[in-house]
Amino acid sequence: MRNIVHYLVVITMLLASVHARAAVEDYAITAGVEQFLWQEFDRSGSKLLDETGPRYFVAIEAEKRISRVWRYGFLAKLYSGQVDYDGERCDLLSSSCTQYSTDTDYDGWNMEVDFFQSLRQPGAAEGDSAWYLRYSLGYDSWRRNILGSGGYEEKYQSFYGRLGVDYHAAAGWRIQGGVKYPFNTIEDVGLTSLGFASDPTLKPGGDFSLYLAAQYRFHPNWGMGAFYDSFRFKKSGTERVYHPGLAAMFDVWQPESRQDIYGIKLEYHF
């Protein structure tokens, strides 16, 4: 991990998990790898860049039954990785762009609270298969550091919600799916490293995307899973920034952006 703050988050997560273990029914530490894809598009829909590569993560997951109808869940996740950047590098004076390849560092953390509403019929046994409606609120924060000549750093914060279904099979399978929506996203762009007078804050709009997950508990303490997750962001509003060295003002914005993640994980349940 490149950011010392993330070490502190890990320690906090572990201490909180030890304290919370006795208060939940199902508690697990998970680790895995995810194939990451980030794409940006201009106003005409043409692709400006993509970033692809693996990221690695550790997470804590916990659930508890509140009543016969309701369960709640908690997720805390820490992730990091370096991915390939394939896009453009633009000259500010001529406004011309050329193809450019480099690497991008990602570090981030994610917390989510879930509520599951049982659709189980009255009189059904607790061990039977069951459907749940899922309502979730989450927060995802990450650092995107584009390396190389002309590179800079962006910091994202996104508050989002999920709405979906969750199927618990008596044989140990669990399948989830639904829609995800980022209702408030803030992007801080570190342009002072490129000579600008200030670092603008952008607010990309949200759009709906999908998520899917499957898990299998093959042992009382062990399980494994695969998942797909995503974000969709609309183009942000425009901010004007001043470059003292060029004595000129420039308009900056975040293009339409798409994030897709395909991952696998191993779970240890206590």
Backbone as a ProteinNet text record, in pm:
[ID]
protein_1_A
[PRIMARY]
MRNIVHYLVVITMLLASVHARAAVEDYAITAGVEQFLWQEFDRSGSKLLDETGPRYFVAIEAEKRISRVWRYGFLAKLYSGQVDYDGERCDLLSSSCTQYSTDTDYDGWNMEVDFFQSLRQPGAAEGDSAWYLRYSLGYDSWRRNILGSGGYEEKYQSFYGRLGVDYHAAAGWRIQGGVKYPFNTIEDVGLTSLGFASDPTLKPGGDFSLYLAAQYRFHPNWGMGAFYDSFRFKKSGTERVYHPGLAAMFDVWQPESRQDIYGIKLEYHF
[TERTIARY]
83.2	0	87.5	53.3	137	96.7	-20.5	-69.6	-80.2	-8.5	-6.2	-144.6	-232.7	-369.3	-437.1	-406.1	-470.2	-425.4	-299.7	-257.2	-340.7	-366.7	-447.3	-589.9	-642.2	-776.2	-779.2	-675.5	-669.2	-671.6	-587.6	-581.7	-716.5	-779.1	-910.9	-1014.2	-1011	-1105.2	-1088.2	-963.9	-939.2	-982	-951.1	-992.5	-1144	-1208.9	-1354.7	-1415.9	-1353.2	-1408.6	-1398	-1287.1	-1273.4	-1380.3	-1404	-1505.9	-1645.9	-1670.5	-1805	-1835	-1733.1	-1752.3	-1861.5	-1863.7	-1961.8	-2103.2	-2117.7	-2249.2	-2314.4	-2247.8	-2301.9	-2309.9	-2392.9	-2409	-2308.4	-2280.7	-2189.3	-2082.8	-1958	-1846.9	-1736.1	-1682	-1581.4	-1476.8	-1354.7	-1247.8	-1226	-1222.5	-1209.7	-1090	-1036.3	-926.5	-939	-893.4	-905.5	-841.6	-870.4	-817.4	-932.5	-925.1	-1028.6	-964.7	-1023.2	-979.9	-1054.4	-978.3	-1032.5	-1032	-1138.2	-1146.8	-1208.7	-1136.8	-1186.8	-1180.2	-1291.6	-1297.5	-1357.6	-1310.4	-1364.7	-1401.6	-1509.1	-1563.9	-1589.1	-1567.4	-1593	-1740.4	-1774	-1913.2	-1979.5	-1899.8	-1955.3	-1967	-1917.7	-1921.9	-1796.9	-1695.7	-1569.4	-1486.8	-1419	-1340.7	-1211.9	-1186	-1065.5	-952	-983.1	-879.8	-941.9	-857.1	-897.4	-778.8	-812.8	-716	-758.3	-667.7	-700.7	-587.8	-625.8	-526.1	-582.3	-504	-551.2	-535.8	-631.3	-621	-644.4	-586.4	-595.4	-667	-738.4	-819	-827.2	-855	-894.8	-1021.5	-1106.5	-1234.2	-1282.3	-1370.7	-1443	-1591.5	-1661.4	-1804.6	-1873.3	-1987.9	-2061.2	-2211.1	-2288.2	-2434.5	-2496.6	-2617.2	-2692.6	-2841.3	-2916.5	-3061.3	-3118.1	-3201.3	-3267.4	-3401.6	-3473.6	-3603.2	-3623	-3740.1	-3767.1	-3767.4	-3798.5	-3808.5	-3679.5	-3608.9	-3497.5	-3362.4	-3260.2	-3120.1	-3044	-2930.5	-2845.1	-2705.3	-2631.7	-2496.4	-2402.7	-2273.6	-2170.8	-2051.3	-1994.3	-1874.9	-1774	-1647.3	-1536.2	-1426.6	-1384.5	-1293.5	-1180.4	-1059.4	-941.8	-880.1	-847.4	-795.7	-681.7	-597.5	-482.9	-434.4	-372.2	-315.8	-262.9	-178.5	-126.6	-176.6	-238	-300.7	-239.7	-264.4	-213.2	-303.9	-242.7	-313.3	-285.8	-391.5	-378.4	-474.4	-419.8	-506.8	-433.4	-448.6	-390.1	-315.5	-217.3	-151.4	-168	-218.1	-254.7	-162.1	-128.1	-48.9	-143.3	-122	-213.3	-209.7	-91.8	-80	-147.8	-125.5	-181.4	-314.4	-352.2	-475	-474.5	-354.7	-343.6	-310.7	-358.6	-340.4	-274.8	-189.7	-123.9	-146.5	-138.6	-153.3	-43.2	-81.4	11.5	-21.1	82.7	65.4	154.8	100.4	176.3	109.2	128.8	63.8	-14.2	-114.1	-193.1	-200.3	-167.4	-180.6	-320.2	-380.4	-508.7	-494.2	-546.8	-560.3	-695.1	-767.7	-896.9	-955.8	-1067.7	-1141	-1290.5	-1366	-1510	-1579.3	-1687.1	-1769.5	-1914.6	-1989.1	-2128.1	-2212.6	-2335	-2433.1	-2549.1	-2589.9	-2695.2	-2810	-2931.4	-3050.5	-3121.7	-3153.7	-3216.3	-3356.2	-3454.9	-3594	-3635.9	-3667.9	-3700.8	-3836	-3840.8	-3965.8	-4012.5	-3959.4	-3992.5	-4140.1	-4204.7	-4344.9	-4360.7	-4469.6	-4493.2	-4494.6	-4429	-4425.2	-4307.7	-4230.8	-4114.7	-4005.2	-3931.4	-3823.4	-3705.5	-3628	-3516.5	-3410.4	-3391.7	-3287.8	-3327.2	-3451.8	-3497.3	-3436	-3433.7	-3390.9	-3486.5	-3433	-3516.3	-3467	-3560.3	-3531	-3536	-3449.6	-3448.2	-3443.2	-3506.2	-3481	-3364.5	-3276.2	-3156.4	-3159.9	-3138.6	-3128.6	-2993.5	-2911.6	-2775.5	-2739.6	-2657.8	-2594.6	-2444.8	-2365.6	-2222.1	-2143.3	-2015.1	-1920.8	-1792.7	-1745.6	-1624.2	-1530.6	-1406.8	-1309.2	-1181.5	-1131.3	-1010.8	-922.2	-793.2	-691.4	-650.4	-654.8	-614.2	-492.6	-374.6	-250	-193.3	-208.6	-157.4	-9.1	74.6	218.7	278.2	408.6	478.6	473.6	534.9	539.4	398.9	365.9	232.6	127.6	168.8	73.2	28.8	-81.2	-134	-222.1	-272.4	-348.7	-491.4	-584.9	-725	-769.9	-859.4	-917.8	-1069.6	-1129.9	-1274.2	-1338.3	-1457.8	-1545.9	-1684.6	-1741.5	-1873	-1964.4	-2079.9	-2185.3	-2286.5	-2322.9	-2406.1	-2509.8	-2605.7	-2706.3	-2719.9	-2768.6	-2798.8	-2942.5	-3004.5	-3134.4	-3129.8	-3157.7	-3146.9	-3213.9	-3183.7	-3235.7	-3118.7	-3145.5	-3044.1	-3109.2	-3054.9	-3111.3	-3016.8	-3067	-2991.4	-3041.4	-2956	-2993.7	-2953.7	-3035.7	-3008.2	-2878.2	-2833.7	-2712.3	-2584.2	-2594.2	-2474.7	-2446.2	-2527.8	-2510.2	-2581.4	-2525.5	-2587.3	-2563.9	-2670.8	-2662	-2726.9	-2658.6	-2707.5	-2704.1	-2791.1	-2789	-2883.5	-2854.2	-2941.1	-2876.1	-2921	-2872.9	-2802	-2713.4	-2632.8	-2638.3	-2642.6	-2653.3	-2569.7	-2470.2	-2393.3	-2465.9	-2520.6	-2604.4	-2526.1	-2400.6	-2318.1	-2171.4	-2106.4	-1966.1	-1886.2	-1772.6	-1684.4	-1546.6	-1491.5	-1360.9	-1268.1	-1159.5	-1057.6	-942.4	-911.3	-810.7	-685	-572.9	-448.4	-371.3	-421.2	-357.8	-244.2	-229.9	-118.5	15.7	18	141.5	182.2	88.4	117.1	133.7	140.9	164.5	41.5	-76.2	-197.7	-202.6	-282.1	-289.3	-374	-462.3	-551.9	-588.6	-640.9	-688.6	-841.2	-901.6	-1047.4	-1117.5	-1240.4	-1328.2	-1441.8	-1457	-1559	-1663.7	-1782.6	-1892.3	-1957.5	-1901	-1962.3	-2103.5	-2194.7	-2330.5	-2335	-2439.9	-2454.9	-2543.9	-2525.3	-2610.9	-2620.2	-2723.3	-2745.2	-2647.1	-2605.5	-2522.5	-2567.2	-2505.2	-2544.8	-2438.3	-2480.9	-2387.8	-2441.5	-2351.1	-2384.9	-2282.2	-2324.4	-2231.5	-2284.2	-2191	-2224.9	-2122.5	-2172.1	-2085.8	-2124.5	-2023.7	-2049.5	-1974.4	-2046.8	-1989.1	-1964	-1840.7	-1809.1	-1760.1	-1747.6	-1701.2	-1757.5	-1779.5	-1831.8	-1749.8	-1619.1	-1533.5	-1487.7	-1506.7	-1450	-1555.3	-1535.3	-1622.2	-1544.5	-1605.1	-1542.6	-1651.5	-1612.1	-1711.4	-1654.5	-1743.9	-1710	-1810.3	-1767.5	-1857.2	-1825.4	-1925.5	-1911.3	-1969.4	-1896.2	-1943.9	-1911.9	-1978.2	-1959.3	-2003.7	-1954.9	-2001.2	-2024.8	-2121	-2141.9	-2154	-2070.8	-2070	-2095.7	-2184.6	-2207.3	-2102.5	-2091.7	-1997.5	-2024.3	-1917.3	-1930.8	-1952.3	-1984.5	-1985.5	-1844.1	-1832.5	-1702.4	-1652.4	-1522.8	-1457.2	-1343.2	-1324.3	-1216.1	-1097.7	-977.9	-856	-751.7	-666.6	-565.5	-427.5	-349.7	-212.2	-118.4	-49.5	36.7	147.6	206.9	317.1	275.8	152.4	101.1	15.3	-11	-95.1	-226.6	-291	-414.4	-508.9	-637.9	-742.1	-779.1	-814.4	-852.6	-979.6	-1064.5	-1182.9	-1148.7	-1186.8	-1163	-1294	-1308.8	-1425.7	-1389.4	-1469.8	-1452.8	-1544.9	-1490.4	-1575.6	-1665.1	-1760.3	-1838.5	-1741.8	-1763.7	-1669.9	-1744.7	-1679.4	-1737.3	-1632.8	-1674.2	-1587.5	-1652.6	-1575.1	-1622	-1518.4	-1565	-1476.4	-1528.1	-1437.4	-1468.1	-1372.2	-1426.2	-1338.3	-1369	-1272	-1288.4	-1233.7	-1286.5	-1243.4	-1249	-1171.4	-1173	-1216.3	-1306.3	-1365.9	-1329.3	-1297.9	-1282.7	-1386.4	-1478.9	-1586.8	-1553.7	-1582.5	-1556.6	-1682.6
-119.1	0	125.2	221	338.9	452.9	445.8	557.9	514.9	586	548	551.6	636.5	642.1	507.1	436.4	307.2	204	214.1	127.9	154.5	281.1	315.5	263.7	269.5	216.3	66.7	-5.7	-150.8	-180.4	-110.2	-133.9	-104.9	5.8	40.3	-65.3	-113.3	-216.9	-343.4	-383.1	-506.1	-492	-377.4	-356.6	-352.9	-285.8	-279	-416.4	-496.2	-628.2	-720.8	-710.5	-792.5	-755.4	-624.8	-578.6	-621	-618.8	-645.9	-794	-877.6	-1019.2	-1083.3	-1050.3	-1112.8	-1063.2	-952.1	-893.1	-935	-1017.4	-1057.7	-1209.3	-1256.5	-1400.3	-1456.4	-1379.7	-1425.7	-1319.5	-1355.2	-1261.2	-1324.1	-1252.4	-1310.8	-1207.3	-1255	-1177.4	-1234.7	-1147.9	-1192.7	-1124.6	-1189.8	-1134.1	-1184.4	-1104	-1147.6	-1051.4	-1074.4	-992.8	-955.2	-836.2	-789.2	-730.7	-762.7	-703.5	-572	-464	-328.9	-269.4	-195.2	-123.9	13.5	119.5	256.4	314.1	372.6	431.6	571.2	660.8	795.3	823.3	904.5	929.1	1077.9	1126.3	1266.5	1290.2	1413.6	1451	1370.5	1327.4	1252	1102.8	1058.1	917.5	840.4	909.2	843.3	821.4	707	674.8	755.2	820.1	899	815.5	724.7	645	523.9	427	319.9	280.6	234.1	183.8	42.9	-51.1	-189.9	-255.3	-346	-420	-472.6	-550.5	-609.7	-516.1	-525.7	-462.4	-571.3	-553.4	-653.5	-592.1	-675.7	-620.8	-716	-657	-729.6	-662.8	-740	-684.8	-757.8	-691.3	-748.9	-743.8	-854.8	-861.5	-921.8	-866.8	-915.6	-901.2	-993	-986.9	-1033	-979.2	-1021	-1011.2	-1105.5	-1101.4	-1006	-911.4	-819.4	-875.4	-934.1	-995.3	-1107.6	-1167.8	-1273.4	-1218.9	-1093.9	-1034.1	-962.5	-900.1	-812.9	-867.1	-844	-865.6	-738.2	-716.3	-606.5	-660.8	-591.5	-632.2	-513.1	-542.1	-438.8	-487.1	-398.4	-428.2	-315.7	-350.9	-256	-318.2	-244.4	-299.3	-202	-255.3	-177.6	-237.2	-153	-207	-121.8	-182.1	-113.5	-187.9	-114.6	-178.4	-76.5	-122.9	-40	-97.8	-14.1	-59.4	14.8	-38.9	21.9	136	247.4	363.6	371.4	376.4	389.4	498.5	616.8	729.5	835.7	961.1	1073.4	1165.4	1237.3	1345.7	1471.7	1579.9	1699.7	1816.3	1895	2015.8	2133.8	2205.5	2312.9	2429.3	2459.1	2574.1	2550.4	2432.5	2403.7	2331.3	2282.8	2203.6	2076.6	2029.4	1905.5	1789.9	1671	1553.9	1441	1363.9	1249.5	1126.5	1008.9	884.9	871.9	818.9	814	693.6	623.1	507.3	522.6	488.7	493.5	398.5	421.3	343	436.2	380.3	455.6	377.3	443	383	409.4	306.7	319.7	271.2	350	310.4	360.9	279.1	326.2	239.2	286.3	207.7	231	132.5	129.4	77.4	145.6	98.1	96.6	-3.6	-18.4	-80.2	-30.7	-86.5	-140.9	-264.6	-331.8	-372	-364.9	-414.1	-512.5	-629.6	-736.1	-764.1	-755	-780.1	-916.7	-1006.8	-1143.8	-1151.4	-1231.7	-1262.2	-1403.7	-1458.1	-1593.6	-1603.1	-1707.5	-1729	-1763.2	-1718.1	-1753.2	-1905.7	-1951.5	-2094.5	-2166.2	-2099.5	-2163.5	-2182.6	-2292.4	-2322.2	-2228.6	-2201.5	-2107.7	-2158.2	-2288.2	-2342.9	-2353.1	-2321.7	-2331.3	-2219.2	-2241.9	-2137.2	-2017.9	-1898.1	-1779	-1665.6	-1578	-1456.4	-1336.3	-1239.3	-1114.3	-997	-886.1	-759	-691.2	-627.8	-566.3	-415.3	-340.2	-195.3	-157.6	-82.1	-54.1	92.7	140.2	271.8	252.8	320.2	300.9	426.4	419.2	527.9	467.3	519.2	470	587.8	575.4	682.3	624.5	687.7	634.6	745.8	712.3	800.2	742.4	825.5	785.8	869.9	808.5	880.1	838.1	926.3	898.5	930.9	831.6	846.1	899.2	927.5	969.5	1119.3	1163.3	1304.9	1358	1466.8	1524.4	1456.6	1362.3	1293.5	1379.9	1344	1418.3	1323.9	1373.3	1289.7	1340.4	1248.4	1279.6	1202.7	1263.6	1198.1	1200	1083.2	1068.2	1031.3	1082.5	1037.9	1018.9	901.3	875	810.3	872.1	815.1	749.9	626.5	552.2	467.9	419.6	327.8	207.7	98.5	-22.5	-65	-125.7	-189.4	-318.4	-430.8	-557.5	-670.7	-792.1	-913.7	-1000.7	-1083.1	-1170.4	-1306.1	-1411.6	-1545.7	-1632.1	-1685.3	-1776.8	-1918.1	-2005.1	-2143.3	-2230.5	-2331.1	-2419.9	-2496.1	-2515.5	-2592.4	-2512.6	-2387.9	-2308.1	-2201.8	-2196.2	-2094.2	-1964.3	-1854.1	-1724.1	-1641.7	-1585.7	-1510.3	-1373.8	-1267.7	-1131.1	-1058.8	-962.5	-881.8	-764.6	-658.1	-541.7	-422	-303.2	-178	-95.3	-10	76	218.1	316.7	456	546.7	620	716.8	850.6	884.5	1004.2	1129.6	1116.5	1235.4	1196.5	1253.5	1221.8	1351.2	1354.3	1470.5	1427.4	1502.1	1471.5	1591.3	1572.7	1676.3	1646.8	1741.9	1722.5	1801	1732.4	1796.3	1862.2	1974.8	2041.4	2135.8	2166.7	2253.2	2185.6	2052.4	1981.1	2005.5	2054.4	2086.1	2235.9	2313.3	2455.6	2543.3	2486	2566.2	2633.4	2740	2817.9	2750.6	2657.4	2594.6	2454.4	2378.3	2242.6	2245.3	2226	2235.6	2115.3	2137.1	2031	2013.4	1891.5	1860.1	1768.7	1770.5	1687.6	1611.8	1495.6	1415.1	1371	1370.2	1323.8	1171.9	1121	977.2	914.9	786.6	710.1	568.4	495.9	359.8	261.7	163.7	53.7	-74.5	-186.4	-317.1	-375.5	-467.7	-549.3	-691.8	-787.1	-929	-994.8	-1096.2	-1168.7	-1309.2	-1403.2	-1540.9	-1589.4	-1655.6	-1708.5	-1853.4	-1931.2	-2070	-2102.4	-2147.5	-2184.7	-2335.3	-2374.9	-2516.8	-2582.4	-2503.5	-2552	-2456.9	-2503.2	-2410.4	-2282.4	-2290.5	-2173	-2112	-2182.2	-2136	-2118.5	-2017.4	-1992.4	-1923.7	-1915.5	-1845.5	-1773.5	-1676.4	-1599.6	-1535.1	-1492.5	-1415.6	-1302.3	-1190	-1075.1	-983.9	-905	-795.1	-670.6	-559.1	-433.5	-321.9	-206.1	-100.8	34.6	138.6	275.4	334.4	425.3	503.6	650.5	735.9	877.8	959.2	1055.6	1148	1259.4	1333.4	1444	1545.8	1597	1697.2	1834.8	1928.8	2068.2	2118.3	2236.4	2293	2390.8	2383	2477.6	2546.2	2675.3	2750.1	2759.5	2731.9	2736.9	2821.9	2885	2976.5	2912.6	2927.7	2878.6	3000.6	3033.4	3152.5	3149.3	3033	3024.1	3054.1	3021.2	3046.4	3171.7	3230.9	3351.7	3332.5	3219.3	3186.7	3109.3	3121.6	3046.5	2924.3	2815.7	2693.1	2636.2	2575.8	2505.5	2358.9	2305.5	2164	2099.9	1973.7	1896.2	1749.6	1669.1	1523.7	1467.1	1397	1339.2	1228.6	1185	1066.2	951.7	882.7	779.5	652.6	539.3	409.3	324.6	263.3	172.5	35	-68.6	-206.9	-290.5	-378.3	-462.4	-606.5	-701.5	-844.7	-907.5	-970.6	-1017.6	-1156.1	-1212.9	-1339.4	-1319.5	-1396	-1379.3	-1511.8	-1517.6	-1629.6	-1576.3	-1649.1	-1602.3	-1697.4	-1637.9	-1717.9	-1668.7	-1757.4	-1723.6	-1770.2	-1682.5	-1715.1	-1767.5
0	0	0	-84.6	-101.7	-10.3	48.4	127.5	272.9	360.5	502	563.9	510.2	561.7	548.4	444.4	422.6	526.1	571.1	680.7	806	833.4	949.6	934.3	811	786.9	813.4	768.6	791.7	940.5	1016.5	1161.4	1225.7	1186.5	1241.1	1207.1	1082.7	1040	1123.4	1145.2	1219.9	1365.9	1427.2	1565.7	1578.1	1484.3	1487	1464.9	1379.8	1351.6	1472.2	1545.7	1667	1768.1	1782.3	1876.7	1833.6	1699.8	1649.6	1633.4	1639.4	1609.1	1693.3	1823	1911.3	1885.1	1812.9	1793.3	1662.4	1580	1451.5	1442.7	1349.5	1329.7	1230	1126.2	1023.1	1002.4	1026.8	1021.1	938.8	840	751.3	713.4	696	634.7	495.6	395.7	257.7	191.9	89	10.7	-131.6	-226.6	-364.6	-462.1	-588.3	-697	-789.6	-845.8	-936.6	-1062.3	-1177	-1303.2	-1321.4	-1329.8	-1327.7	-1467.7	-1501.9	-1629.1	-1605.6	-1648.7	-1643	-1783.5	-1831.4	-1964.9	-1957.8	-2044.9	-2055.8	-2201.5	-2221.2	-2354.5	-2373.1	-2497.5	-2525.7	-2556	-2592.7	-2614.5	-2726.8	-2824.3	-2937.2	-2908.2	-2791.7	-2757.1	-2793	-2851.9	-2885.3	-2758.1	-2752.2	-2632.9	-2629	-2515.2	-2495.7	-2439.1	-2346.7	-2282.1	-2215.1	-2187.3	-2096.3	-2008.5	-1889.8	-1792.7	-1755.3	-1765.7	-1736.5	-1657.5	-1570.2	-1494.6	-1364.7	-1290.8	-1165.9	-1046.6	-955.4	-824.9	-719.9	-602.4	-496.3	-375.8	-301.3	-192.8	-74.3	41	161.7	212.3	277.9	322.8	446.5	518.1	631	597.2	615.5	589.5	711	747.1	863	838.2	896.6	887	1018.2	1044.3	1162.1	1133.8	1185.5	1174.9	1280.3	1235.1	1327.2	1372.4	1278.8	1306.1	1204.8	1207.1	1111.4	967.9	951.2	817.3	776.4	870	835.5	882.4	796.1	830.4	793.9	861.9	818.4	791.6	707.4	674.3	670.8	681	680.3	599.4	518.5	439.9	457.1	479.2	477.1	391	289.4	188.6	160.7	143.5	110.8	-14.8	-115.3	-241.2	-295.6	-381.3	-436.3	-560.3	-653	-771.2	-869.9	-959.9	-1068.7	-1200	-1283.8	-1406.7	-1525.6	-1645.7	-1768.9	-1814.9	-1851.3	-1905.5	-2054.7	-2135	-2279.8	-2325.3	-2356.4	-2391.3	-2469.2	-2425.8	-2496.6	-2400.7	-2456.5	-2383.7	-2468.1	-2406	-2481.6	-2448.8	-2550.3	-2536.2	-2511.5	-2400.9	-2363.9	-2462.7	-2518.4	-2607.3	-2742.1	-2798.6	-2931.1	-2925.1	-2807	-2788	-2873.7	-2910.2	-2987.3	-2893.7	-2929.3	-2845.4	-2925.5	-2860.8	-2922.3	-2835.3	-2895.7	-2821.1	-2716	-2599.1	-2486.9	-2399.2	-2355.7	-2268.1	-2145.9	-2029	-1905	-1805.5	-1676.5	-1571	-1479.5	-1412.8	-1316.1	-1186	-1076.1	-942.7	-888.6	-829.8	-761.1	-617.6	-523.9	-383.7	-336.2	-261.5	-214.4	-106.4	-53.4	45.7	28.4	71	47.3	172.9	213.5	324.6	278.7	324.2	279.4	391	404	497.2	414.8	443.7	367.1	458.2	404.1	472.9	380.3	433.5	356	411.8	325.1	363.1	310	401.5	362.1	291.9	186.3	116.6	150.1	256.9	300	339.2	296.7	329.6	477.5	542.6	683.3	701.3	805	831.9	770.4	684.5	622.4	726.3	714.6	808.3	782.1	887.9	876.1	779.3	766.3	679.9	533.9	499.8	361.8	276	145.3	53	62.2	39.1	55.8	-32.2	-71.3	-144.6	-50.4	-76.8	-1.1	-98.4	-60.6	-126.1	-54.7	-131.8	-75	-95.6	14.5	9.6	71.8	-1.5	44.8	27.9	121.3	111.5	129.5	43.4	51	22.1	54.8	31.1	-24.1	-137.9	-201.2	-222.5	-175.7	-188.2	-248.8	-355.8	-416.8	-472.9	-484.4	-542.4	-676.7	-781.3	-916	-953.8	-957.6	-981	-1116.7	-1217.6	-1351.8	-1352.3	-1380.5	-1370.6	-1500.9	-1498	-1618.1	-1641.4	-1751.9	-1788.4	-1811.4	-1743.3	-1757.2	-1671.7	-1588.9	-1503	-1386	-1325.6	-1211.8	-1130.5	-1019	-926.4	-912	-910	-884.2	-760.5	-683.3	-566.9	-580.7	-569.7	-585.1	-452	-429.8	-322.8	-384.1	-364.8	-423.7	-320.3	-298.4	-216.2	-310.2	-282.4	-376.6	-303.3	-379.8	-327.8	-419.5	-362.6	-439.9	-411.3	-511.9	-495.7	-574.9	-507.4	-577.3	-503.8	-546.7	-485.6	-441.1	-341.5	-282.3	-257	-317.7	-303	-221.6	-110.3	-25.3	-49.9	-102.4	-127.9	-9.6	19.2	131.6	112.6	-11.5	-40.3	-20.5	25.1	49.9	-53.9	-158.9	-261.7	-222.7	-272.1	-253.3	-380.7	-435.6	-560.1	-540.4	-585.4	-570.6	-705.3	-722	-842.7	-831.2	-907.1	-903.4	-969	-929	-987.4	-880.3	-928.1	-841.6	-896.6	-806.5	-851.5	-762.2	-818.1	-739.1	-732.6	-617.4	-608.6	-571	-530.8	-503.3	-518.4	-619.3	-646.6	-653.6	-584	-579.2	-627.4	-720.6	-778.6	-760.4	-686.7	-669.8	-765.3	-853.4	-958	-922.2	-907.8	-863.7	-976.5	-1026.8	-1140.3	-1099.7	-970.7	-930.9	-960.6	-965.8	-999.9	-1144.8	-1227.9	-1368	-1390.6	-1281.1	-1292.8	-1284.6	-1263.2	-1251.1	-1114	-1106.7	-983	-876.3	-914.8	-817.7	-862.4	-768.1	-795.7	-798.9	-914.1	-922.5	-860.5	-820	-772.3	-872.1	-921.7	-1021.3	-960.2	-1017.3	-967.5	-1083.5	-1118.2	-1224.1	-1184.6	-1280.9	-1254.5	-1243.3	-1182.1	-1165.2	-1270.5	-1293.1	-1382.4	-1327.9	-1370.3	-1321.3	-1385.1	-1305.3	-1353.5	-1283.5	-1318.6	-1266.7	-1174.6	-1088.7	-1011	-1002.4	-991.5	-979.2	-887.9	-812.9	-726.9	-700	-685.5	-649.3	-546.7	-442.6	-337.4	-308.1	-265.4	-228.5	-100.2	0.4	130.7	126.7	95.6	79.8	208.9	316.7	446	551.1	674.8	776.6	790.7	766.3	780.7	648.4	538.9	412.8	304.4	222.9	108.4	-2.2	-117.4	-229.6	-307.6	-388.1	-460.8	-585.1	-671.9	-791.4	-803.2	-859.8	-863.5	-981.2	-1016.2	-1111.9	-1045.9	-1053	-997.1	-1095.4	-1080.4	-1179.5	-1125.3	-1190.4	-1174	-1312.8	-1321.7	-1442.7	-1402.3	-1463.4	-1431.6	-1558	-1548.8	-1658.3	-1654.8	-1764	-1774.3	-1663.3	-1603.5	-1498.3	-1558.7	-1473	-1514.7	-1539.1	-1598.9	-1636.5	-1530.1	-1499.5	-1409.7	-1484.9	-1458.9	-1521.6	-1425.1	-1477.3	-1396.3	-1468.9	-1389.7	-1443.2	-1436.9	-1544.9	-1549.9	-1553.9	-1443.5	-1440.7	-1544.9	-1568	-1663.1	-1805.3	-1839.5	-1974.6	-1980.6	-1863.5	-1853.9	-1928.2	-1899.8	-1973.6	-1883.1	-1915.4	-1847.9	-1931.7	-1862	-1931	-1866.9	-1949	-1900.9	-1878.4	-1762.2	-1733.3	-1689.9	-1721.6	-1682	-1683.1	-1616.6	-1619.5	-1726.7	-1826.3	-1930.5	-1874.4	-1955	-1920.2	-1890.8	-1777.9	-1733	-1694.8	-1717.9	-1684.8	-1613.4	-1504.2	-1429	-1423.4	-1457.9	-1451.1	-1378.9	-1289.7	-1210.2	-1213.3	-1242.8	-1238	-1137.6	-1032.9	-927.4	-876.3	-805.6	-733.9	-593	-497.9	-359.5	-284.7	-178.5	-84.3	50.3	118.6	243.7	359	472.5	596.1	695.7	735.6	827.4	968.2	1064.3	1205.9	1272.2
[MASK]
++++++++++++++++++++++++++++++++++++++++++++++++++++++++++++++++++++++++++++++++++++++++++++++++++++++++++++++++++++++++++++++++++++++++++++++++++++++++++++++++++++++++++++++++++++++++++++++++++++++++++++++++++++++++++++++++++++++++++++++++++++++++++++++++++++++++++++++

